[in-house]
Short mmCIF file of C-alpha atoms and ligand atoms in Angstrom, two decimals:
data_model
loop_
_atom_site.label_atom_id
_atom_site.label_comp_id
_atom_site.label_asym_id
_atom_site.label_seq_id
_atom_site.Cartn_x
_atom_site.Cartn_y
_atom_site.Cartn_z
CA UNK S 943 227.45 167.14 47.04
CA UNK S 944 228.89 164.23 45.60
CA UNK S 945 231.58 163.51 43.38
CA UNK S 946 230.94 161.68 39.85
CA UNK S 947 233.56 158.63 39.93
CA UNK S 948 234.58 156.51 37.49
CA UNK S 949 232.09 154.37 36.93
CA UNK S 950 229.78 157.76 36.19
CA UNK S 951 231.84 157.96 32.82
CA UNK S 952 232.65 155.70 29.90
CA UNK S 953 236.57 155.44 29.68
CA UNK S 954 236.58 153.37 27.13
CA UNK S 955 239.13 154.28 24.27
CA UNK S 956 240.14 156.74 26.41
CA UNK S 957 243.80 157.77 27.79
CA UNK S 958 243.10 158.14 31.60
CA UNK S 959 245.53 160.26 33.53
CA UNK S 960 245.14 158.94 37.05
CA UNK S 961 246.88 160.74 40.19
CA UNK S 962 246.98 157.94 42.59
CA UNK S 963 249.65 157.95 46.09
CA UNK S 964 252.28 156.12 45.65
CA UNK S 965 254.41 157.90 48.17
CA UNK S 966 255.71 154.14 50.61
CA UNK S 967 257.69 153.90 52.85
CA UNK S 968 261.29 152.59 51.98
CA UNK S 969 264.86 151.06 53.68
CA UNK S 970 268.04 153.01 52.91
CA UNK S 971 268.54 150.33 49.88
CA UNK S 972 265.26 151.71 48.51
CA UNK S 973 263.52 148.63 48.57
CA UNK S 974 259.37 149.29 49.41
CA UNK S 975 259.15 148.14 53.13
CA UNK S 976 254.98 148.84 52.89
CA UNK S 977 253.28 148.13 49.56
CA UNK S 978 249.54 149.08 51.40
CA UNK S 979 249.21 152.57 49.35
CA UNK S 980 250.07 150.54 46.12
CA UNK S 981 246.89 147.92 46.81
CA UNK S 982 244.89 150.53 47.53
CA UNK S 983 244.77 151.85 44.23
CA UNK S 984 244.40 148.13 42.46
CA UNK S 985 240.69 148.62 42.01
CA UNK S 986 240.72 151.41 40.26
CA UNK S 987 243.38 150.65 38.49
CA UNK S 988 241.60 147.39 36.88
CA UNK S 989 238.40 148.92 36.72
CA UNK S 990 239.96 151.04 33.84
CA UNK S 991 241.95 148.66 32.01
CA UNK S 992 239.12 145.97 32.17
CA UNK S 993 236.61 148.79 30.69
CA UNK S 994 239.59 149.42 27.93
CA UNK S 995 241.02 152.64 29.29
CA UNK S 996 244.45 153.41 28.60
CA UNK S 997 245.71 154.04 31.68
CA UNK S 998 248.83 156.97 32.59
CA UNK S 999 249.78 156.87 36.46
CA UNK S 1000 251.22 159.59 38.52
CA UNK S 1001 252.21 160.50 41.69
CA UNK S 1002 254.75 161.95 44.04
CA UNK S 1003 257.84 160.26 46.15
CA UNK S 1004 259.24 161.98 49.47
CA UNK S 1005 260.50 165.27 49.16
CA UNK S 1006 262.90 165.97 46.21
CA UNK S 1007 262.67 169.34 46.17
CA UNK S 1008 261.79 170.43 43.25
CA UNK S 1009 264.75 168.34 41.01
CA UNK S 1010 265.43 165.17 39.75
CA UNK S 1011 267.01 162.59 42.60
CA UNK S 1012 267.41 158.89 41.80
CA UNK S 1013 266.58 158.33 45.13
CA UNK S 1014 263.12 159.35 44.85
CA UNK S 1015 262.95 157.61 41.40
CA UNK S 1016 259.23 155.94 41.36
CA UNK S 1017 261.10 153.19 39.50
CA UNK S 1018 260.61 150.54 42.68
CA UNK S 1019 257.13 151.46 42.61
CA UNK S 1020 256.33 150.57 38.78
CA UNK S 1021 258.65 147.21 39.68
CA UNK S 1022 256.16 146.40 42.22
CA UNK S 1023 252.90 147.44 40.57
CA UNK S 1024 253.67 145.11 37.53
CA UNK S 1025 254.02 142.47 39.90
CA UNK S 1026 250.86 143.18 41.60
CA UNK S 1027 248.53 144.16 38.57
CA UNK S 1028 250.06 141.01 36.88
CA UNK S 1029 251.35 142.82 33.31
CA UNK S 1030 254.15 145.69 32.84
CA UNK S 1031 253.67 149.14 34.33
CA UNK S 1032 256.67 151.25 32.02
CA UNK S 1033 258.32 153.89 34.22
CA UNK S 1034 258.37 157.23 31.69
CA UNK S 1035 261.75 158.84 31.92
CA UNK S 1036 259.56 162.20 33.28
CA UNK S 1037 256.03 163.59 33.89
CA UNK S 1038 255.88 166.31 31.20
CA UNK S 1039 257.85 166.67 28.19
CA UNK S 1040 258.19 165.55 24.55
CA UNK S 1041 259.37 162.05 25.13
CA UNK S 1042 256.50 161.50 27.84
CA UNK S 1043 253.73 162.67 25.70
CA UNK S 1044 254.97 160.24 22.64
CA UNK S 1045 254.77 157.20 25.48
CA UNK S 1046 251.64 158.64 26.47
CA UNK S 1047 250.09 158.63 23.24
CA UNK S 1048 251.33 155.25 21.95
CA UNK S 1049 249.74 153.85 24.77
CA UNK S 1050 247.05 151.36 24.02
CA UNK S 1051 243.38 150.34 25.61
CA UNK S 1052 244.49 147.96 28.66
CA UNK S 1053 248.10 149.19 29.00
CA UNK S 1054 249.31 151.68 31.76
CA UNK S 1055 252.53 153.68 31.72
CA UNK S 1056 253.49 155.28 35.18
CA UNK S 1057 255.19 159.02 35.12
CA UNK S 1058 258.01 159.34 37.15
CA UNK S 1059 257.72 161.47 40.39
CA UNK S 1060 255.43 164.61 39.76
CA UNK S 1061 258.00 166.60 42.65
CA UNK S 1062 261.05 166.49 40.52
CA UNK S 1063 259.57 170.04 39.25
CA UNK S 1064 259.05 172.67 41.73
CA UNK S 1065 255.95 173.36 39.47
CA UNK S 1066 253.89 170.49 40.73
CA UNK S 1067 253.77 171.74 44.49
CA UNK S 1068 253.44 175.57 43.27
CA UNK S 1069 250.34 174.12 40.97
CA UNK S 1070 251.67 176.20 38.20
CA UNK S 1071 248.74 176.33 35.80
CA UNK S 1072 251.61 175.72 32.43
CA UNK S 1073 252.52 172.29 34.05
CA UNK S 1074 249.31 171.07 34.96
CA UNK S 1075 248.27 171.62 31.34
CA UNK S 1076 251.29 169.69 30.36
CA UNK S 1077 250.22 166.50 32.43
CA UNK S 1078 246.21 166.81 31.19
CA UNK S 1079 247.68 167.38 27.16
CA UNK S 1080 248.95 163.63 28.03
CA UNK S 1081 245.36 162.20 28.19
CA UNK S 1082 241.59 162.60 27.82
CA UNK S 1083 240.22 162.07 31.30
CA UNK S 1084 241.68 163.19 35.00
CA UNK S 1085 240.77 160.87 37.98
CA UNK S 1086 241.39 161.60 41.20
CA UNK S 1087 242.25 158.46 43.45
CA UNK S 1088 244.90 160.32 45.91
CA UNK S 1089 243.19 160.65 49.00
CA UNK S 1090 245.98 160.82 51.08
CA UNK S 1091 247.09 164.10 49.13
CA UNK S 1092 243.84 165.67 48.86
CA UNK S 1093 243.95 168.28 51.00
CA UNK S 1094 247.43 169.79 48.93
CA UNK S 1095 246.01 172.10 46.36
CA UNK S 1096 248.81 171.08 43.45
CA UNK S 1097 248.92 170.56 39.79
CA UNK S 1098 248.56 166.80 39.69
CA UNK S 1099 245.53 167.49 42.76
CA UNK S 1100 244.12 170.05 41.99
CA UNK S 1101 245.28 172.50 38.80
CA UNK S 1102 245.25 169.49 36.23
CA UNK S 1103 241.18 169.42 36.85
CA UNK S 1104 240.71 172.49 35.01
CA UNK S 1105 241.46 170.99 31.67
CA UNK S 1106 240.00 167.90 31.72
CA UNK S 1107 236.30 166.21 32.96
CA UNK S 1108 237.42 165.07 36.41
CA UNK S 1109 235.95 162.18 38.47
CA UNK S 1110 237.03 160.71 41.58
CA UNK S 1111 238.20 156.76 41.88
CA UNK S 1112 237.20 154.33 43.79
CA UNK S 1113 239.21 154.49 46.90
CA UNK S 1114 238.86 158.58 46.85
CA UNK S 1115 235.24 157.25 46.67
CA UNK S 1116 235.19 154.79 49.37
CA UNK S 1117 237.25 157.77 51.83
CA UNK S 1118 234.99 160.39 51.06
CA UNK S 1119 231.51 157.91 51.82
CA UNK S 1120 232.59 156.32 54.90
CA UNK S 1121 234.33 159.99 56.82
CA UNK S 1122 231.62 161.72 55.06
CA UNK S 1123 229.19 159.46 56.10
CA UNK S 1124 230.36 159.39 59.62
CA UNK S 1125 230.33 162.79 59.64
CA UNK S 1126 226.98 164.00 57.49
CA UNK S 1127 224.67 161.06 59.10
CA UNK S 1128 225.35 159.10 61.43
CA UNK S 1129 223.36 156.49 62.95
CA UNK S 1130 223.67 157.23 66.67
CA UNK S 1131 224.49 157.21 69.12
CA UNK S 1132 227.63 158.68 67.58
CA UNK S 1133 230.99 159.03 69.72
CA UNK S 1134 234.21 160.39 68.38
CA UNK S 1135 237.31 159.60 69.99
CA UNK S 1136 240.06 161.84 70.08
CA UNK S 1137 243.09 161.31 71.23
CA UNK S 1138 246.90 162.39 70.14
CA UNK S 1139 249.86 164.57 71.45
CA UNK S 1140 248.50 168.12 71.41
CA UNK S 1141 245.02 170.11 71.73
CA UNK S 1142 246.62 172.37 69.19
CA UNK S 1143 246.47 170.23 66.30
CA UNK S 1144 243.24 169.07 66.90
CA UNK S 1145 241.35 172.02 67.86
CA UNK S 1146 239.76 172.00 64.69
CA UNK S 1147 238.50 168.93 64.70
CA UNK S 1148 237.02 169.14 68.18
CA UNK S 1149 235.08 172.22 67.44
CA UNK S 1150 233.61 170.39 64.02
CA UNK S 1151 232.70 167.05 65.79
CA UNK S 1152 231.56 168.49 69.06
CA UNK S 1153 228.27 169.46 67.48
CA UNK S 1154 227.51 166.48 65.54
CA UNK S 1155 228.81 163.84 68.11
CA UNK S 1156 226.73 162.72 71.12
CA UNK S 1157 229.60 161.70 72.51
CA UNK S 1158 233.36 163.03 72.58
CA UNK S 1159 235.82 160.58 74.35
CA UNK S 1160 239.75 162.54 74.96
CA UNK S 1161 242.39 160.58 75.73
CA UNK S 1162 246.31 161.11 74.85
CA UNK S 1163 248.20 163.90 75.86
CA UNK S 1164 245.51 166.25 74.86
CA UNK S 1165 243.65 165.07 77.82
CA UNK S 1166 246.50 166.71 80.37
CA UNK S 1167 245.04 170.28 79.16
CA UNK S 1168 241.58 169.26 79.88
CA UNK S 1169 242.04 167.85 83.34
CA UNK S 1170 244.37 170.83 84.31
CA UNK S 1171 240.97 173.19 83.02
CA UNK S 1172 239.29 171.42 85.47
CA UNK S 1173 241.51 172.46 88.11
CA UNK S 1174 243.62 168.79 88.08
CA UNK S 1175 247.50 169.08 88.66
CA UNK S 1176 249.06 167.21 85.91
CA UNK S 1177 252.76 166.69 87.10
CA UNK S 1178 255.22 167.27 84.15
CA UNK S 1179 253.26 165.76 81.63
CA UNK S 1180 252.92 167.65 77.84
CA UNK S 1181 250.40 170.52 78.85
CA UNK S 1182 249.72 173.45 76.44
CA UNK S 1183 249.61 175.63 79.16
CA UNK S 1184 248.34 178.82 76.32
CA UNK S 1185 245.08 176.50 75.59
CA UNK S 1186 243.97 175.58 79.02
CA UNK S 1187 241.24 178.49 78.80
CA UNK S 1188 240.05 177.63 75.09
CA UNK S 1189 239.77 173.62 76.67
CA UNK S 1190 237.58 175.09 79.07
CA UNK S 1191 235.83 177.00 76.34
CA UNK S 1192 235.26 173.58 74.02
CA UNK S 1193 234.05 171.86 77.35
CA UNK S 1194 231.42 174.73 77.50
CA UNK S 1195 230.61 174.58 73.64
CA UNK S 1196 230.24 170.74 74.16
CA UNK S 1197 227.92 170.96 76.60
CA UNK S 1198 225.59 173.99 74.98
CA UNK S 1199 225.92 171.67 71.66
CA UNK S 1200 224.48 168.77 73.79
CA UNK S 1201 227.42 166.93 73.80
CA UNK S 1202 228.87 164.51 76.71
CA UNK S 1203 232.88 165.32 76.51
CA UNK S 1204 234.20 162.45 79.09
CA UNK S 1205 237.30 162.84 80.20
CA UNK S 1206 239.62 160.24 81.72
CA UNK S 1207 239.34 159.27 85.40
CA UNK S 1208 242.58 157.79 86.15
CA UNK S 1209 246.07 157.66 83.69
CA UNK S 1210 249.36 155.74 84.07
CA UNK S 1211 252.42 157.62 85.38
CA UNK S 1212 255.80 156.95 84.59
CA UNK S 1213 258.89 158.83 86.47
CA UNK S 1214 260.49 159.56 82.99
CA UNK S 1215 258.97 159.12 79.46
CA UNK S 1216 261.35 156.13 78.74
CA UNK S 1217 259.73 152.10 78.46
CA UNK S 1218 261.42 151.36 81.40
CA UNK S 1219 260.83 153.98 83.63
CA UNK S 1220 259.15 152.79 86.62
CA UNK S 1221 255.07 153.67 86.12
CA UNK S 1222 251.95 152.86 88.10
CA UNK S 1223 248.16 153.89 87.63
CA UNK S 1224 246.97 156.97 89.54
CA UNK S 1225 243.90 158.68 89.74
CA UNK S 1226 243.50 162.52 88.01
CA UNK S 1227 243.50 163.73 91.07
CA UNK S 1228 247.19 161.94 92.56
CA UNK S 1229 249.13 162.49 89.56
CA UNK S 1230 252.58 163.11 91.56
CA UNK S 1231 254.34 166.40 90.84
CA UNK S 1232 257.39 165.45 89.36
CA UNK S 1233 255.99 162.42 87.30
CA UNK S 1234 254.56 162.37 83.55
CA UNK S 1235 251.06 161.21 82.46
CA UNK S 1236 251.92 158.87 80.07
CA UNK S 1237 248.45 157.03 79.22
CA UNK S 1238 244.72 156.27 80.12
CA UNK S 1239 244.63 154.41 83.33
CA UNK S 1240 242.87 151.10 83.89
CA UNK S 1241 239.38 152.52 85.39
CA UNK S 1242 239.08 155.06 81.97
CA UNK S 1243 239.99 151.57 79.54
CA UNK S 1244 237.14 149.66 80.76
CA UNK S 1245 235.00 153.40 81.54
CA UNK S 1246 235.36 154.00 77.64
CA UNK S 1247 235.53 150.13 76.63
CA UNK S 1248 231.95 150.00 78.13
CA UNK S 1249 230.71 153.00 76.75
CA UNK S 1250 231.73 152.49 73.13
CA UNK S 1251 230.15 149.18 73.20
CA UNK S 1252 226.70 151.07 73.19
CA UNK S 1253 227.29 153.57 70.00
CA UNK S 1254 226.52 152.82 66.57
CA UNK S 1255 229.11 155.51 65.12
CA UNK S 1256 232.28 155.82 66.37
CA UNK S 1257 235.19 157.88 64.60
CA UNK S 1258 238.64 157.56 66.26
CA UNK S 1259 241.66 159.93 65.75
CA UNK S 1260 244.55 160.36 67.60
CA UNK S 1261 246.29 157.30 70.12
CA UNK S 1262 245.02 157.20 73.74
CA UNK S 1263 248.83 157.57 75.13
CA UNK S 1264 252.67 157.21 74.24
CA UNK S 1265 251.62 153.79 72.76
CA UNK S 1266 254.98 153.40 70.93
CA UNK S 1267 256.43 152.57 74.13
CA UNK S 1268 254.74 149.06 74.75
CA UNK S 1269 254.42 149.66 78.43
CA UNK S 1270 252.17 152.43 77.97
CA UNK S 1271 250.01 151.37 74.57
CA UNK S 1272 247.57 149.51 76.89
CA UNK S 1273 245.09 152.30 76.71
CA UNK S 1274 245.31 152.39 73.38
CA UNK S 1275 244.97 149.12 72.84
CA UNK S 1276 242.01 148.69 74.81
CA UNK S 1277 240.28 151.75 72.92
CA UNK S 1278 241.11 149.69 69.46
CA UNK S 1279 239.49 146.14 70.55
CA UNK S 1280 236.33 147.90 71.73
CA UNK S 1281 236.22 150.10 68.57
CA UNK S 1282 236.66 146.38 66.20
CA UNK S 1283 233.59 144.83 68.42
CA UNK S 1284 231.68 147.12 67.07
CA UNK S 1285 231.58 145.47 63.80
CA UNK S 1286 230.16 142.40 65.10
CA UNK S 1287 226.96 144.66 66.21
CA UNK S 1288 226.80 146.21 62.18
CA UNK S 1289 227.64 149.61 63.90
CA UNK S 1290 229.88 151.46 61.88
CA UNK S 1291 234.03 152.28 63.13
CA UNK S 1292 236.52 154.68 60.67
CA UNK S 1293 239.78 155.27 62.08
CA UNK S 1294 241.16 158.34 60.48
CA UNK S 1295 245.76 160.02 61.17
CA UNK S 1296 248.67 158.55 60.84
CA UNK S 1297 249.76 157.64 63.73
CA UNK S 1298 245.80 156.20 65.10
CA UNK S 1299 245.98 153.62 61.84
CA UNK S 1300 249.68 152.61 62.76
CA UNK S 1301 248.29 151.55 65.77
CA UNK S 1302 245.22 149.91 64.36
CA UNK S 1303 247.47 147.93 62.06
CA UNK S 1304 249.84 147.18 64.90
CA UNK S 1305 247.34 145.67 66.75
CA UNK S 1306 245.97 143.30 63.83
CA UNK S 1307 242.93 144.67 64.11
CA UNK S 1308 243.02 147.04 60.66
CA UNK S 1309 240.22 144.49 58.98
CA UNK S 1310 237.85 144.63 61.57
CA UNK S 1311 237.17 148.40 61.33
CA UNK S 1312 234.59 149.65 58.79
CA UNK S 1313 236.93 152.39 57.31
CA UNK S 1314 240.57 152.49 58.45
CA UNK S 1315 241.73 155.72 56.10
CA UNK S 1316 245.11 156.00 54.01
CA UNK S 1317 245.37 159.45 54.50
CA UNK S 1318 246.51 161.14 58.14
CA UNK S 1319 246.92 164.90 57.06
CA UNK S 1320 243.67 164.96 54.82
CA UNK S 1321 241.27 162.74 56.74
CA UNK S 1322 242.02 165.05 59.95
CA UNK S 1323 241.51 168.40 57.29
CA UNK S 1324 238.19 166.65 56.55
CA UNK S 1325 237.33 165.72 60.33
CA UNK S 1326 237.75 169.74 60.64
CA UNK S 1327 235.28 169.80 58.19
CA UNK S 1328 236.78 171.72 55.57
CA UNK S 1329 236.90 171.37 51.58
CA UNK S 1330 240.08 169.38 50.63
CA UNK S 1331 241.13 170.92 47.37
CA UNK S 1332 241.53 167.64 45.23
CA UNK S 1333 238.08 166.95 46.11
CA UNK S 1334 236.78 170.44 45.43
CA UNK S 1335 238.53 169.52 41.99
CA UNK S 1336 235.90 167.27 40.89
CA UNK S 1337 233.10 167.37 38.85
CA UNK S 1338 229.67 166.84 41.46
CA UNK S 1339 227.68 163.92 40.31
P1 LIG P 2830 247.35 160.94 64.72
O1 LIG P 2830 248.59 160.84 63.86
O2 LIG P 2830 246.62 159.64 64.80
O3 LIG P 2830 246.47 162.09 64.30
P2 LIG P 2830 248.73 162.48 66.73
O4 LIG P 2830 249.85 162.72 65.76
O5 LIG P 2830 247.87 163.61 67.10
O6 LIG P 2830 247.83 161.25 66.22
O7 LIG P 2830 249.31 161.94 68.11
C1 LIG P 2830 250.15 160.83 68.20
C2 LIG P 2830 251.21 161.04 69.24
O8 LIG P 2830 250.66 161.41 70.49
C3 LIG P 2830 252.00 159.78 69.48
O9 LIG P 2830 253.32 160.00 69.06
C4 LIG P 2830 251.92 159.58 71.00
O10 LIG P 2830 253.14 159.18 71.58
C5 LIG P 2830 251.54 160.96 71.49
N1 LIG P 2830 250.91 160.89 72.82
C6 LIG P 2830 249.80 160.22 73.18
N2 LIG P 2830 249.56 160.34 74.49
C7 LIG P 2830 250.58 161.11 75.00
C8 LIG P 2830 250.90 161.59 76.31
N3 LIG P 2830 250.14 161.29 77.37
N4 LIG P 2830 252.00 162.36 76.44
C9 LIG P 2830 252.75 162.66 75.37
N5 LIG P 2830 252.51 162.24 74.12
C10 LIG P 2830 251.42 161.48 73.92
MG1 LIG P 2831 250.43 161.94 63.90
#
């Protein structure tokens, strides 16, 4: 079902409390080394001051546990904001609390105030029903445009939604159409790629897309499990030895489901998993004993280069090898510029985890996808296919 957004509702005159994510990355200094998070909540931001909102900002910083620390202080964050929205984004001295809900109120249409970070009380994480009524007594509408901390089920996700009509904004909009989309009807054929360190953590996911995919691509270090169900030796490359009957299991699944799972054909090998360990291609079947499978091999970049090139869907999660090490990012790399052809052809790409859209971005080829998504943990909770709790939160359309 979905969600009513923002522009379902009039928010005019209105104080809108708006959870966005505003958790960036910072240097030890605390400057913002990655503003990306911040831009993505510009539209929604605007859209409610132009339409003569008042608009109240919150989110969390790192991990404070539970207590003020001027380290996590959201006050770099408002700095840059007003910078980027072009007028002054006040930092509140707190989220809750006597003094915040006299800013709060004083606010006028076209003005936003941003709370200071929502995790310097333990009561935000433990969605403590009192608190969450605290932050929706500040305002008259909740709207959700946190994607990236969708799947947490807190006060500022998930509790606040209780108390006040809640509607999604426009980047929680924009995630939930194109994964959604991908997901709920695609125009095929549809392949996902998965890739990534560990069967373990994506188990979920492969049992979700296997029977909606016509096509499942595995690369990473995921693959090693796979080959060695097939009977492969894979050296003393990361194996989940515990799994290697449930890969055989999926394999089975995939093909009742009427799914093709292709699997890689050859892999780069390195002697140690170090950038300048000595490394060559091998086929599955030569991987020597002692050596590590570090990557997809040249024969499975072109063998899943070519075959992307023919799919109008393709969802990617998870890197095709150790591509932090530049020696061994080719298969990754080669995965990314077939997936950003694709938009050439109108066929539709979404790149969804944290470490798949470093990559992307690495590469310079973020813009060309359809859908690259700002949040790892909950776009892979959603590729499982289950309910992310600030989602569940909102009112359906
Ligand atoms: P995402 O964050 O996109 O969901 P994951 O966290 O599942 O992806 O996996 C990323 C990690 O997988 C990277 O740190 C990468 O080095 C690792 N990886 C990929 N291929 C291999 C491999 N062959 N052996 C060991 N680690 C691998
Ligand atoms: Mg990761």
């Amino acid at each position: 079902m979905p969600k009513k957004t923002i522009d379902d509702i009039d928010v005019r005159g209105k104080r809108v409390l708006a959870r966005v994510d505003f958790n960036v990355p910072q240097d030890e200094q605390g400057a913002i080394t990655d503003d990306t998070r911040i831009r993505a909540a510009l539209p929604t931001i605007h859209a409610l001051l132009e339409r003569g909102a008042a608009v109240i900002l919150m989110s969390h910083l790192g991990r404070p546990k539970g207590k003020p620390d001027p380290r996590y202080s959201l006050a770099p964050v408002a700095e840059r904001l007003s910078a980027l929205l072009g007028q002054p984004v006040p930092l509140a001295p707190d989220c809750v609390g006597p003094h915040v809900e006299t800013l709060a109120h004083a606010l006028q249409p076209g003005q936003a105030l941003l709370l200071e970070n929502l995790r310097f009380h333990p009561q935000e994480e433990a969605n403590d029903p009192v608190f969450a009524r605290s932050l929706a007594d500040l305002a008259d509408i909740y709207v959700n445009d946190a994607f990236g901390s969708a799947h947490r089920a807190h006060a500022s996700t998930a509790g606040v939604a209780a108390y006040l009509p809640a509607v999604s904004g426009l980047l929680m909009q924009r995630e939930l159409a194109a994964l959604g989309g991908a997901l709920d009807n695609p125009e095929r054929p549809f392949a996902a790629v998965i890739g990534g360190a560990k069967v373990s953590s994506k188990l979920a996911v492969l049992r979700h897309l296997l029977t909606r995919t016509d096509l499942l691509l595995i690369g990473g270090g995921m693959a090693n499990t796979f080959l060695r169900a097939q009977g492969y030796e894979v050296g003393k490359s990361l194996l989940e030895a515990d799994l290697i009957d449930t890969a055989r299991a999926l394999l089975d699944e995939a093909r009742q489901a009427g799914a093709q799972v292709v699997l890689p054909d050859d892999t780069i090998v390195a002697e140690r998993v170090a950038p300048d360990a000595p490394h060559h291609s091998a086929g599955i079947a030569e991987v020597p004993p002692d050596w590590f499978i570090v990557d997809i091999g040249p024969k499975t970049r072109a063998l899943y280069a070519r075959t992307l090139s023919t799919c109008r869907t393709v969802l990617w999660n998870g890197p095709m090898g150790i591509f932090e090490m530049a020696p061994f990012a080719e298969g990754t790399r080669a995965v990314a510029q077939a997936i950003a052809a694709l938009a050439a052809n109108g066929a539709t790409s979404v790149v969804g985890g944290g470490d798949s859209v470093a990559a992307v971005e690495e590469l310079g080829l973020a813009d060309q996808m359809s859908h690259v998504s700002t949040g790892g943990g909950a776009s892979l909770e959603f590729m499982e296919g289950r309910e992310l709790p600030g989602v569940a939160a909102l009112q359906d359309k």
